[in-house]
Amino acid sequence: MPQLGGGMEIFMKNKLNGRDFITIGIFNAIGIVIYMAASFAMATTVIGGFIASGVSFMVAATVYILMAVKVKKKGVFTISGTLLGLIALSGGHLPHAVFAVIGGIICDLIIGNYESKGRIVIGYGTFALADFLGTVIPVILFGTTSFVERASKWKMSEAQINEALSYFKVSWAVGFGFITFILACIGAFVATRILKKHFEKAGVI
């Protein structure tokens, strides 16, 4: 019986509670604002639009990583991916929403119990990569019609649309995907260094 009680205590300790959800909500609100601002800034050029996910997650890394290590429980990035997915869904981007959620789930699985900073960095990079793939793979697999329609609404010129379409190829997707992953990992690595140097000493974590 003592073993059962101890196991239940560990389970409850690792389960997200009300305070955790509030923390996740607050940090996601900040992270999403940074993500959106960086994405819009990068989208002013065609190439920038393709690396927007990487740059956005690199810039927002400190917010997301601080959130994750404060809560330190499975499900943090699944919820974060779901929130990003809801934003994508509100804009009519269902595939992007699905990839965001899947990316969050995979990220949580990679990070595990937060015992390895390396796994946190790789998990976060995967989270960003999934976000990028959600914007590119559907166009490569199912055609460019939906992208052209959205691009017209974004007031992109015909020349810009044609330039963007030239990058919707597997080879370019692999290249931009790699860049996205590396940028996000750099952001996460820097974030872990900042957290180590400042936040832990301040007793924030």
PDB file of N, CA and C in Angstrom, residues 27-28 30-31 59-68 191:
ATOM      1  N   PHE A  27       2.321  32.585 -20.661  1.00  0.00           N
ATOM      2  CA  PHE A  27       3.541  32.526 -21.470  1.00  0.00           C
ATOM      3  C   PHE A  27       3.232  32.319 -22.948  1.00  0.00           C
ATOM      4  N   ASN A  28       2.187  31.559 -23.249  1.00  0.00           N
ATOM      5  CA  ASN A  28       1.805  31.386 -24.647  1.00  0.00           C
ATOM      6  C   ASN A  28       1.298  32.681 -25.250  1.00  0.00           C
ATOM      7  N   ILE A  30       2.304  35.656 -24.520  1.00  0.00           N
ATOM      8  CA  ILE A  30       3.502  36.441 -24.825  1.00  0.00           C
ATOM      9  C   ILE A  30       4.242  35.841 -26.017  1.00  0.00           C
ATOM     10  N   GLY A  31       4.417  34.523 -25.996  1.00  0.00           N
ATOM     11  CA  GLY A  31       5.132  33.847 -27.072  1.00  0.00           C
ATOM     12  C   GLY A  31       4.460  34.009 -28.420  1.00  0.00           C
ATOM     13  N   VAL A  59      13.385  33.743 -31.884  1.00  0.00           N
ATOM     14  CA  VAL A  59      13.180  34.964 -31.102  1.00  0.00           C
ATOM     15  C   VAL A  59      12.338  34.697 -29.855  1.00  0.00           C
ATOM     16  N   ALA A  60      11.353  33.812 -29.992  1.00  0.00           N
ATOM     17  CA  ALA A  60      10.438  33.535 -28.874  1.00  0.00           C
ATOM     18  C   ALA A  60      10.932  32.422 -27.955  1.00  0.00           C
ATOM     19  N   ALA A  61      12.104  31.878 -28.230  1.00  0.00           N
ATOM     20  CA  ALA A  61      12.588  30.694 -27.503  1.00  0.00           C
ATOM     21  C   ALA A  61      12.667  30.891 -25.995  1.00  0.00           C
ATOM     22  N   THR A  62      13.168  32.035 -25.556  1.00  0.00           N
ATOM     23  CA  THR A  62      13.319  32.256 -24.115  1.00  0.00           C
ATOM     24  C   THR A  62      11.980  32.165 -23.395  1.00  0.00           C
ATOM     25  N   VAL A  63      10.939  32.700 -24.024  1.00  0.00           N
ATOM     26  CA  VAL A  63       9.595  32.657 -23.425  1.00  0.00           C
ATOM     27  C   VAL A  63       9.106  31.217 -23.320  1.00  0.00           C
ATOM     28  N   TYR A  64       9.209  30.473 -24.413  1.00  0.00           N
ATOM     29  CA  TYR A  64       8.717  29.094 -24.432  1.00  0.00           C
ATOM     30  C   TYR A  64       9.530  28.179 -23.505  1.00  0.00           C
ATOM     31  N   ILE A  65      10.846  28.350 -23.501  1.00  0.00           N
ATOM     32  CA  ILE A  65      11.685  27.485 -22.670  1.00  0.00           C
ATOM     33  C   ILE A  65      11.494  27.802 -21.190  1.00  0.00           C
ATOM     34  N   LEU A  66      11.368  29.096 -20.853  1.00  0.00           N
ATOM     35  CA  LEU A  66      11.109  29.459 -19.462  1.00  0.00           C
ATOM     36  C   LEU A  66       9.783  28.862 -18.997  1.00  0.00           C
ATOM     37  N   MET A  67       8.773  28.957 -19.857  1.00  0.00           N
ATOM     38  CA  MET A  67       7.472  28.358 -19.539  1.00  0.00           C
ATOM     39  C   MET A  67       7.615  26.862 -19.277  1.00  0.00           C
ATOM     40  N   ALA A  68       8.338  26.196 -20.159  1.00  0.00           N
ATOM     41  CA  ALA A  68       8.471  24.742 -20.067  1.00  0.00           C
ATOM     42  C   ALA A  68       9.182  24.308 -18.792  1.00  0.00           C
ATOM     43  N   ALA A 191      18.491  30.239 -24.930  1.00  0.00           N
ATOM     44  CA  ALA A 191      17.517  30.376 -23.840  1.00  0.00           C
ATOM     45  C   ALA A 191      17.943  29.582 -22.612  1.00  0.00           C
TER      46      ALA A 191
END
